[in-house]
GROMACS .gro file of C-alpha atoms in nm:
model
  391
    1MET     CA    1  11.573   8.673   9.654
    2ARG     CA    2  11.478   8.373   9.445
    3ILE     CA    3  11.120   8.378   9.321
    4SER     CA    4  11.059   8.028   9.456
    5ASN     CA    5  11.141   8.138   9.814
    6LEU     CA    6  10.885   8.417   9.859
    7PHE     CA    7  10.695   8.236  10.133
    8LYS     CA    8  10.909   7.967  10.298
    9LYS     CA    9  10.705   7.854  10.597
   10LYS     CA   10  10.349   7.815  10.474
   11ASN     CA   11  10.106   7.932  10.214
   12PRO     CA   12  10.024   8.299  10.264
   13ASN     CA   13   9.677   8.436  10.306
   14ILE     CA   14   9.564   8.594   9.979
   15ILE     CA   15   9.375   8.922  10.023
   16MET     CA   16   9.257   9.089   9.703
   17ILE     CA   17   9.093   9.430   9.731
   18PHE     CA   18   8.959   9.605   9.425
   19ILE     CA   19   8.868   9.972   9.424
   20ASP     CA   20   8.585  10.005   9.174
   21GLY     CA   21   8.639  10.280   8.916
   22ALA     CA   22   8.954  10.428   9.074
   23ALA     CA   23   9.208  10.394   8.794
   24ARG     CA   24   9.259  10.751   8.668
   25GLN     CA   25   9.634  10.811   8.676
   26ASP     CA   26   9.602  11.191   8.676
   27ALA     CA   27   9.385  11.178   8.990
   28LEU     CA   28   9.594  10.919   9.174
   29LYS     CA   29   9.890  11.157   9.163
   30LEU     CA   30   9.692  11.397   9.381
   31VAL     CA   31   9.615  11.145   9.656
   32PRO     CA   32   9.902  11.116   9.909
   33PHE     CA   33   9.798  10.767  10.022
   34TYR     CA   34   9.840  10.613   9.678
   35GLN     CA   35  10.178  10.778   9.635
   36SER     CA   36  10.296  10.648   9.973
   37LEU     CA   37  10.156  10.302   9.890
   38LYS     CA   38  10.418  10.272   9.617
   39LYS     CA   39  10.694  10.282   9.880
   40ILE     CA   40  10.579   9.958  10.045
   41THR     CA   41  10.472   9.767   9.733
   42SER     CA   42  10.565   9.638   9.393
   43THR     CA   43  10.349   9.870   9.184
   44PHE     CA   44  10.226   9.791   8.835
   45SER     CA   45  10.113  10.128   8.702
   46SER     CA   46  10.021  10.013   8.351
   47LEU     CA   47   9.780   9.730   8.424
   48ILE     CA   48   9.548   9.731   8.124
   49THR     CA   49   9.199   9.604   8.201
   50TYR     CA   50   9.021   9.371   7.962
   51ALA     CA   51   8.696   9.568   7.991
   52PRO     CA   52   8.634   9.917   8.137
   53TYR     CA   53   8.342   9.808   8.353
   54SER     CA   54   8.330   9.575   8.654
   55ILE     CA   55   8.145   9.272   8.517
   56GLY     CA   56   8.375   9.223   8.220
   57SER     CA   57   8.688   9.313   8.414
   58LEU     CA   58   8.629   9.088   8.716
   59ASN     CA   59   8.529   8.784   8.514
   60ALA     CA   60   8.852   8.818   8.316
   61ILE     CA   61   9.059   8.852   8.633
   62ILE     CA   62   8.913   8.551   8.814
   63SER     CA   63   8.951   8.331   8.503
   64GLY     CA   64   9.281   8.463   8.368
   65MET     CA   65   9.129   8.491   8.022
   66TYR     CA   66   8.953   8.738   7.796
   67GLY     CA   67   8.575   8.761   7.779
   68ASN     CA   68   8.555   8.614   7.431
   69VAL     CA   69   8.690   8.294   7.584
   70ASN     CA   70   8.522   8.294   7.928
   71GLY     CA   71   8.183   8.391   7.782
   72VAL     CA   72   8.141   8.733   7.941
   73ASN     CA   73   8.199   8.962   7.644
   74GLY     CA   74   7.906   9.198   7.694
   75TYR     CA   75   7.731   9.398   7.966
   76TYR     CA   76   7.435   9.161   7.961
   77LYS     CA   77   7.642   8.843   7.968
   78ALA     CA   78   7.722   8.805   8.338
   79TYR     CA   79   7.543   8.469   8.339
   80ASN     CA   80   7.731   8.341   8.034
   81PHE     CA   81   8.049   8.257   8.226
   82ASP     CA   82   8.164   7.913   8.111
   83LYS     CA   83   8.166   7.738   8.450
   84LYS     CA   84   8.196   7.393   8.295
   85ASN     CA   85   8.521   7.458   8.107
   86ILE     CA   86   8.696   7.712   8.331
   87PHE     CA   87   8.880   7.644   8.657
   88THR     CA   88   8.881   7.978   8.837
   89LEU     CA   89   9.141   8.130   9.065
   90THR     CA   90   8.911   8.058   9.358
   91GLU     CA   91   8.888   7.690   9.267
   92TYR     CA   92   9.266   7.662   9.236
   93LEU     CA   93   9.311   7.812   9.581
   94LYS     CA   94   9.037   7.603   9.740
   95GLU     CA   95   9.195   7.289   9.595
   96ALA     CA   96   9.528   7.402   9.744
   97GLY     CA   97   9.373   7.407  10.092
   98TYR     CA   98   9.251   7.765  10.116
   99HIS     CA   99   8.930   7.876  10.287
  100THR     CA  100   8.770   8.112  10.035
  101GLU     CA  101   8.536   8.406  10.091
  102THR     CA  102   8.422   8.718   9.908
  103ASP     CA  103   8.222   9.031   9.984
  104LEU     CA  104   8.070   9.202   9.679
  105VAL     CA  105   7.795   9.449   9.598
  106ILE     CA  106   7.612   9.198   9.380
  107ALA     CA  107   7.750   8.844   9.377
  108ASP     CA  108   7.554   8.742   9.065
  109SER     CA  109   7.781   8.948   8.841
  110PHE     CA  110   8.086   8.748   8.941
  111PRO     CA  111   8.174   8.375   8.914
  112THR     CA  112   8.137   8.252   9.272
  113GLN     CA  113   8.226   7.888   9.210
  114GLY     CA  114   8.485   7.769   9.458
  115PHE     CA  115   8.396   8.012   9.738
  116ASN     CA  116   8.317   7.866  10.079
  117LYS     CA  117   8.123   8.178  10.166
  118VAL     CA  118   7.978   8.451   9.948
  119ARG     CA  119   7.863   8.779  10.100
  120ALA     CA  120   7.678   9.051   9.912
  121PHE     CA  121   7.581   9.385  10.062
  122GLY     CA  122   7.346   9.476   9.774
  123ARG     CA  123   7.264   9.815   9.631
  124GLU     CA  124   6.976   9.906   9.860
  125GLY     CA  125   7.107  10.096  10.160
  126GLU     CA  126   7.469  10.039  10.060
  127ASP     CA  127   7.546  10.407  10.117
  128GLU     CA  128   7.489  10.344  10.488
  129ILE     CA  129   7.730  10.050  10.506
  130ASN     CA  130   8.068  10.119  10.666
  131LEU     CA  131   8.296   9.904  10.451
  132THR     CA  132   8.597   9.968  10.674
  133SER     CA  133   8.421   9.816  10.975
  134ARG     CA  134   8.255   9.542  10.770
  135HIS     CA  135   8.574   9.425  10.602
  136SER     CA  136   8.781   9.456  10.920
  137GLU     CA  137   8.535   9.231  11.098
  138ILE     CA  138   8.550   8.974  10.817
  139LEU     CA  139   8.929   8.969  10.843
  140THR     CA  140   8.911   8.921  11.218
  141GLN     CA  141   8.675   8.627  11.173
  142LEU     CA  142   8.918   8.463  10.930
  143ARG     CA  143   9.208   8.446  11.177
  144ASN     CA  144   9.130   8.085  11.267
  145LYS     CA  145   9.082   7.979  10.904
  146GLU     CA  146   9.428   8.043  10.765
  147PRO     CA  147   9.532   8.012  10.493
  148PHE     CA  148   9.240   8.196  10.339
  149PHE     CA  149   9.155   8.376  10.018
  150LEU     CA  150   8.946   8.690  10.061
  151PHE     CA  151   8.818   8.897   9.768
  152LEU     CA  152   8.684   9.239   9.872
  153ASP     CA  153   8.488   9.504   9.682
  154TYR     CA  154   8.518   9.876   9.765
  155ASN     CA  155   8.233  10.029   9.565
  156LYS     CA  156   8.196  10.378   9.711
  157ILE     CA  157   8.325  10.562   9.404
  158ALA     CA  158   8.074  10.387   9.180
  159LEU     CA  159   7.807  10.447   9.446
  160ASN     CA  160   7.878  10.821   9.446
  161LEU     CA  161   7.858  10.832   9.068
  162VAL     CA  162   7.497  10.711   9.065
  163PRO     CA  163   7.319  11.025   9.198
  164THR     CA  164   7.579  11.280   9.085
  165VAL     CA  165   7.634  11.161   8.727
  166ILE     CA  166   7.464  10.839   8.614
  167LYS     CA  167   7.107  10.935   8.707
  168LYS     CA  168   7.156  11.308   8.651
  169TYR     CA  169   7.307  11.322   8.302
  170ASN     CA  170   7.316  11.129   7.976
  171ASP     CA  171   7.617  11.060   7.757
  172PHE     CA  172   7.569  11.388   7.572
  173SER     CA  173   7.466  11.631   7.850
  174GLU     CA  174   7.627  11.966   7.776
  175GLU     CA  175   7.624  12.075   8.140
  176TYR     CA  176   7.831  11.775   8.246
  177PHE     CA  177   8.091  11.783   7.971
  178LYS     CA  178   8.148  12.157   8.015
  179ASN     CA  179   8.240  12.112   8.381
  180LYS     CA  180   8.531  11.871   8.363
  181GLU     CA  181   8.735  12.056   8.627
  182LYS     CA  182   8.449  12.038   8.877
  183ASN     CA  183   8.386  11.672   8.795
  184PHE     CA  184   8.755  11.591   8.834
  185SER     CA  185   8.782  11.764   9.174
  186ARG     CA  186   8.484  11.568   9.304
  187TYR     CA  187   8.639  11.243   9.179
  188VAL     CA  188   8.966  11.318   9.363
  189VAL     CA  189   8.770  11.356   9.688
  190TRP     CA  190   8.623  11.009   9.636
  191LEU     CA  191   8.968  10.869   9.566
  192LYS     CA  192   9.096  11.016   9.892
  193GLU     CA  193   8.813  10.843  10.076
  194SER     CA  194   8.918  10.511   9.922
  195GLY     CA  195   9.270  10.576  10.050
  196ILE     CA  196   9.139  10.623  10.404
  197TYR     CA  197   8.956  10.290  10.375
  198LEU     CA  198   9.267  10.110  10.249
  199GLN     CA  199   9.495  10.258  10.514
  200SER     CA  200   9.253  10.152  10.789
  201LEU     CA  201   9.231   9.800  10.646
  202LEU     CA  202   9.610   9.765  10.619
  203ASN     CA  203   9.646   9.885  10.979
  204HIS     CA  204   9.388   9.630  11.092
  205ILE     CA  205   9.568   9.348  10.911
  206LYS     CA  206   9.882   9.443  11.105
  207GLU     CA  207   9.697   9.470  11.436
  208ILE     CA  208   9.556   9.117  11.409
  209GLY     CA  209   9.894   8.972  11.314
  210MET     CA  210   9.824   8.877  10.953
  211TYR     CA  211  10.046   9.122  10.770
  212ASP     CA  212  10.370   8.920  10.755
  213ASN     CA  213  10.209   8.608  10.615
  214SER     CA  214   9.967   8.763  10.369
  215LEU     CA  215   9.992   8.846  10.002
  216ILE     CA  216   9.785   9.162   9.968
  217ILE     CA  217   9.687   9.276   9.621
  218ILE     CA  218   9.515   9.610   9.576
  219PHE     CA  219   9.394   9.677   9.225
  220PHE     CA  220   9.154   9.882   9.014
  221ASP     CA  221   8.909   9.717   8.778
  222HIS     CA  222   8.867  10.022   8.552
  223GLY     CA  223   8.878  10.401   8.551
  224CYS     CA  224   8.620  10.671   8.495
  225SER     CA  225   8.546  10.963   8.268
  226VAL     CA  226   8.501  11.304   8.427
  227GLY     CA  227   8.372  11.448   8.101
  228ASP     CA  228   8.677  11.370   7.889
  229ARG     CA  229   8.489  11.266   7.573
  230ILE     CA  230   8.134  11.344   7.471
  231GLY     CA  231   7.946  11.017   7.445
  232GLU     CA  232   8.086  10.866   7.768
  233LYS     CA  233   7.972  11.017   8.096
  234VAL     CA  234   8.137  10.752   8.317
  235TYR     CA  235   8.288  10.436   8.165
  236GLY     CA  236   8.225  10.138   7.940
  237VAL     CA  237   8.175  10.318   7.608
  238TYR     CA  238   8.530  10.390   7.491
  239LEU     CA  239   8.876  10.238   7.538
  240TYR     CA  240   9.086  10.544   7.616
  241ASP     CA  241   9.346  10.524   7.889
  242TYR     CA  242   9.142  10.712   8.148
  243THR     CA  243   8.925  10.399   8.177
  244ILE     CA  244   9.151  10.108   8.076
  245LYS     CA  245   9.490  10.200   8.228
  246CYS     CA  246   9.476  10.071   8.583
  247SER     CA  247   9.720   9.992   8.865
  248ALA     CA  248   9.793   9.698   9.094
  249TYR     CA  249   9.991   9.701   9.419
  250PHE     CA  250  10.151   9.382   9.555
  251ILE     CA  251  10.237   9.367   9.925
  252GLY     CA  252  10.425   9.069  10.065
  253LYS     CA  253  10.697   9.028  10.326
  254ASN     CA  254  10.960   8.914  10.076
  255LEU     CA  255  10.832   9.090   9.766
  256PRO     CA  256  11.027   9.388   9.629
  257LYS     CA  257  10.923   9.721   9.781
  258ASP     CA  258  10.935  10.072   9.641
  259VAL     CA  259  10.948   9.927   9.289
  260GLU     CA  260  10.729  10.061   9.009
  261ILE     CA  261  10.694   9.858   8.692
  262LYS     CA  262  10.567  10.084   8.416
  263SER     CA  263  10.565   9.824   8.139
  264VAL     CA  264  10.226   9.705   8.018
  265VAL     CA  265  10.070   9.408   8.195
  266ARG     CA  266   9.713   9.282   8.161
  267SER     CA  267   9.434   9.228   8.412
  268ILE     CA  268   9.429   8.862   8.296
  269ASP     CA  269   9.789   8.837   8.427
  270LEU     CA  270   9.686   8.873   8.792
  271MET     CA  271   9.559   8.516   8.827
  272PRO     CA  272   9.868   8.340   8.681
  273THR     CA  273  10.090   8.566   8.892
  274ILE     CA  274   9.923   8.443   9.210
  275LEU     CA  275   9.947   8.082   9.092
  276ASP     CA  276  10.315   8.139   9.011
  277ILE     CA  277  10.386   8.274   9.359
  278LEU     CA  278  10.222   7.966   9.511
  279LYS     CA  279  10.380   7.729   9.256
  280ILE     CA  280  10.039   7.598   9.147
  281LYS     CA  281  10.037   7.447   8.801
  282GLN     CA  282   9.756   7.494   8.551
  283LYS     CA  283   9.512   7.205   8.534
  284ARG     CA  284   9.457   7.013   8.215
  285GLY     CA  285   9.114   6.959   8.067
  286TYR     CA  286   9.001   7.321   8.101
  287LYS     CA  287   9.027   7.628   7.881
  288PRO     CA  288   9.387   7.754   7.892
  289ILE     CA  289   9.475   8.055   8.104
  290GLN     CA  290   9.563   8.335   7.863
  291GLY     CA  291   9.740   8.554   8.114
  292LYS     CA  292  10.108   8.537   8.201
  293SER     CA  293  10.273   8.579   8.540
  294PHE     CA  294  10.445   8.911   8.585
  295LEU     CA  295  10.683   8.792   8.857
  296PRO     CA  296  10.967   8.803   8.600
  297LEU     CA  297  10.892   9.173   8.547
  298MET     CA  298  10.894   9.229   8.921
  299TYR     CA  299  11.247   9.091   8.938
  300GLY     CA  300  11.377   9.248   8.617
  301LYS     CA  301  11.392   8.918   8.429
  302GLU     CA  302  11.162   9.009   8.138
  303GLU     CA  303  11.250   9.260   7.871
  304GLU     CA  304  11.005   9.184   7.592
  305GLY     CA  305  10.700   9.409   7.601
  306ARG     CA  306  10.348   9.268   7.630
  307ILE     CA  307  10.047   9.349   7.416
  308ALA     CA  308   9.722   9.414   7.601
  309TYR     CA  309   9.384   9.347   7.444
  310SER     CA  310   9.070   9.528   7.561
  311GLU     CA  311   8.704   9.531   7.457
  312THR     CA  312   8.380   9.702   7.544
  313GLY     CA  313   8.026   9.758   7.423
  314GLY     CA  314   7.856  10.059   7.577
  315LEU     CA  315   7.513  10.084   7.732
  316GLY     CA  316   7.496  10.425   7.568
  317GLY     CA  317   7.716  10.654   7.365
  318HIS     CA  318   7.734  10.686   6.986
  319THR     CA  319   7.738  10.311   6.910
  320PRO     CA  320   7.574  10.127   7.202
  321SER     CA  321   7.617   9.750   7.206
  322PRO     CA  322   7.535   9.602   7.549
  323GLU     CA  323   7.472   9.252   7.416
  324ILE     CA  324   7.821   9.200   7.275
  325HIS     CA  325   8.139   9.405   7.266
  326ASN     CA  326   8.186   9.611   6.950
  327VAL     CA  327   8.493   9.821   7.036
  328GLN     CA  328   8.839   9.664   7.055
  329SER     CA  329   9.192   9.782   7.124
  330VAL     CA  330   9.545   9.652   7.135
  331ARG     CA  331   9.798   9.844   7.341
  332THR     CA  332  10.175   9.834   7.387
  333ASN     CA  333  10.396  10.052   7.603
  334LYS     CA  334  10.398  10.315   7.327
  335TRP     CA  335  10.107  10.257   7.090
  336LYS     CA  336   9.736  10.187   7.090
  337LEU     CA  337   9.505  10.089   6.807
  338ILE     CA  338   9.128  10.113   6.863
  339TYR     CA  339   8.869   9.965   6.629
  340ASN     CA  340   8.492  10.014   6.641
  341LYS     CA  341   8.317   9.728   6.461
  342THR     CA  342   7.990   9.918   6.432
  343ASN     CA  343   8.112  10.225   6.243
  344ARG     CA  344   8.441  10.066   6.127
  345LYS     CA  345   8.640  10.355   6.268
  346LYS     CA  346   9.007  10.307   6.351
  347GLU     CA  347   9.216  10.519   6.588
  348LEU     CA  348   9.593  10.504   6.639
  349TYR     CA  349   9.774  10.689   6.915
  350ASN     CA  350  10.137  10.740   7.014
  351LEU     CA  351  10.091  10.725   7.391
  352ILE     CA  352  10.434  10.869   7.466
  353ASP     CA  353  10.390  11.185   7.260
  354ASP     CA  354  10.012  11.203   7.299
  355PRO     CA  355   9.908  11.051   7.636
  356GLU     CA  356   9.560  11.208   7.620
  357GLU     CA  357   9.496  11.044   7.283
  358ASN     CA  358   9.396  11.354   7.090
  359ASN     CA  359   9.595  11.303   6.767
  360ASN     CA  360   9.461  11.010   6.561
  361LEU     CA  361   9.743  10.881   6.340
  362VAL     CA  362   9.541  10.632   6.135
  363GLY     CA  363   9.613  10.662   5.764
  364LYS     CA  364   9.947  10.842   5.815
  365GLY     CA  365  10.144  10.555   5.666
  366LEU     CA  366  10.295  10.435   5.993
  367GLU     CA  367  10.415  10.074   5.990
  368ILE     CA  368  10.286  10.021   6.345
  369GLU     CA  369   9.926  10.058   6.225
  370GLU     CA  370   9.941   9.745   6.011
  371LYS     CA  371  10.136   9.558   6.279
  372LEU     CA  372   9.876   9.628   6.549
  373TRP     CA  373   9.589   9.556   6.312
  374ASN     CA  374   9.741   9.217   6.236
  375GLU     CA  375   9.783   9.159   6.609
  376LEU     CA  376   9.415   9.233   6.662
  377GLN     CA  377   9.317   8.980   6.395
  378LYS     CA  378   9.553   8.725   6.547
  379ILE     CA  379   9.396   8.761   6.892
  380GLU     CA  380   9.046   8.718   6.749
  381LYS     CA  381   9.156   8.404   6.567
  382GLU     CA  382   9.310   8.261   6.886
  383HIS     CA  383   8.986   8.321   7.074
  384THR     CA  384   8.785   8.141   6.806
  385GLU     CA  385   9.023   7.844   6.811
  386ILE     CA  386   9.002   7.808   7.189
  387ILE     CA  387   8.622   7.821   7.182
  388GLU     CA  388   8.600   7.563   6.901
  389MET     CA  389   8.835   7.328   7.087
  390ASN     CA  390   8.604   7.325   7.389
  391GLU     CA  391   8.271   7.287   7.212
   0.00000   0.00000   0.00000
């Protein structure tokens, strides 16, 4: 199948569904739905998020660029998105003739430019909202508006975390960190509930006749701690794989099925992948998209590994920095270097031999340490150059 012939008749509907906080690989293995989902999708199981919290992650995804470039490089910077100099995924699709809608918990934390309709179900009373029924109804309403782009938020895992963890403990609560097994088991239950939601939604898409002409992308914006490291009760403080290693599942009539790509891709790669499928070229006069389509990986036409860059600045933890990110990492298929600007601490991990990142190899004389450090400096320089060009 040639990449250019994925959708011959007309532009497909684009349905993006993100499962907030669901990225833990060790828990996903225990949920039958997510294992069966691999059989009908092209699965990217090493999608590295730019930021391990929703605001930073989603702004990077919709812009195809890192937060240092799009303006959202801190928890408190949701309103700093550079609308003037960035043409978002939504705007590309709207310009291509798509009707565009979204349904989010809080729309203000996300760049909504280009959407024809923005829904927000808010935090008050959200535990009573049946997202399966709500999102199924939205899909039904969109049948006469094809092609459409729909961006959906499943927030129930994050919602469950509020009373059980976020409001109950702090980042150093002994009771919480001593009960990792209990915390993990509870998290798996929430993941199973997200699987029920997704299965119902996929069934509904089939029932209303949209399945064959839709590109459905299910993805995770970040993962979640279950007490893995003292100093981080949920997410957003550190850059270990339990919060930054995510997954994305691509469903399309002519896309490869039962294919798992384990090579590193980045959350900023999702946008250019969609544009590549639709053969939409990047517009001039705006900040350049930093991501790169991973269609070549899907079809086995790319061998060179990618380097993923991530950042965060915690609301709490040992070195809180909610105004601007202070922790950085660069990650390959095998290695990860983490750098904390506040305490100047470096960490280096061999992710093949040490997937739980317990053995810090910094200062052991490994050549890869200098190589990744230089890569980190290079990325920072590139970000500065892009910003200066658009001032």
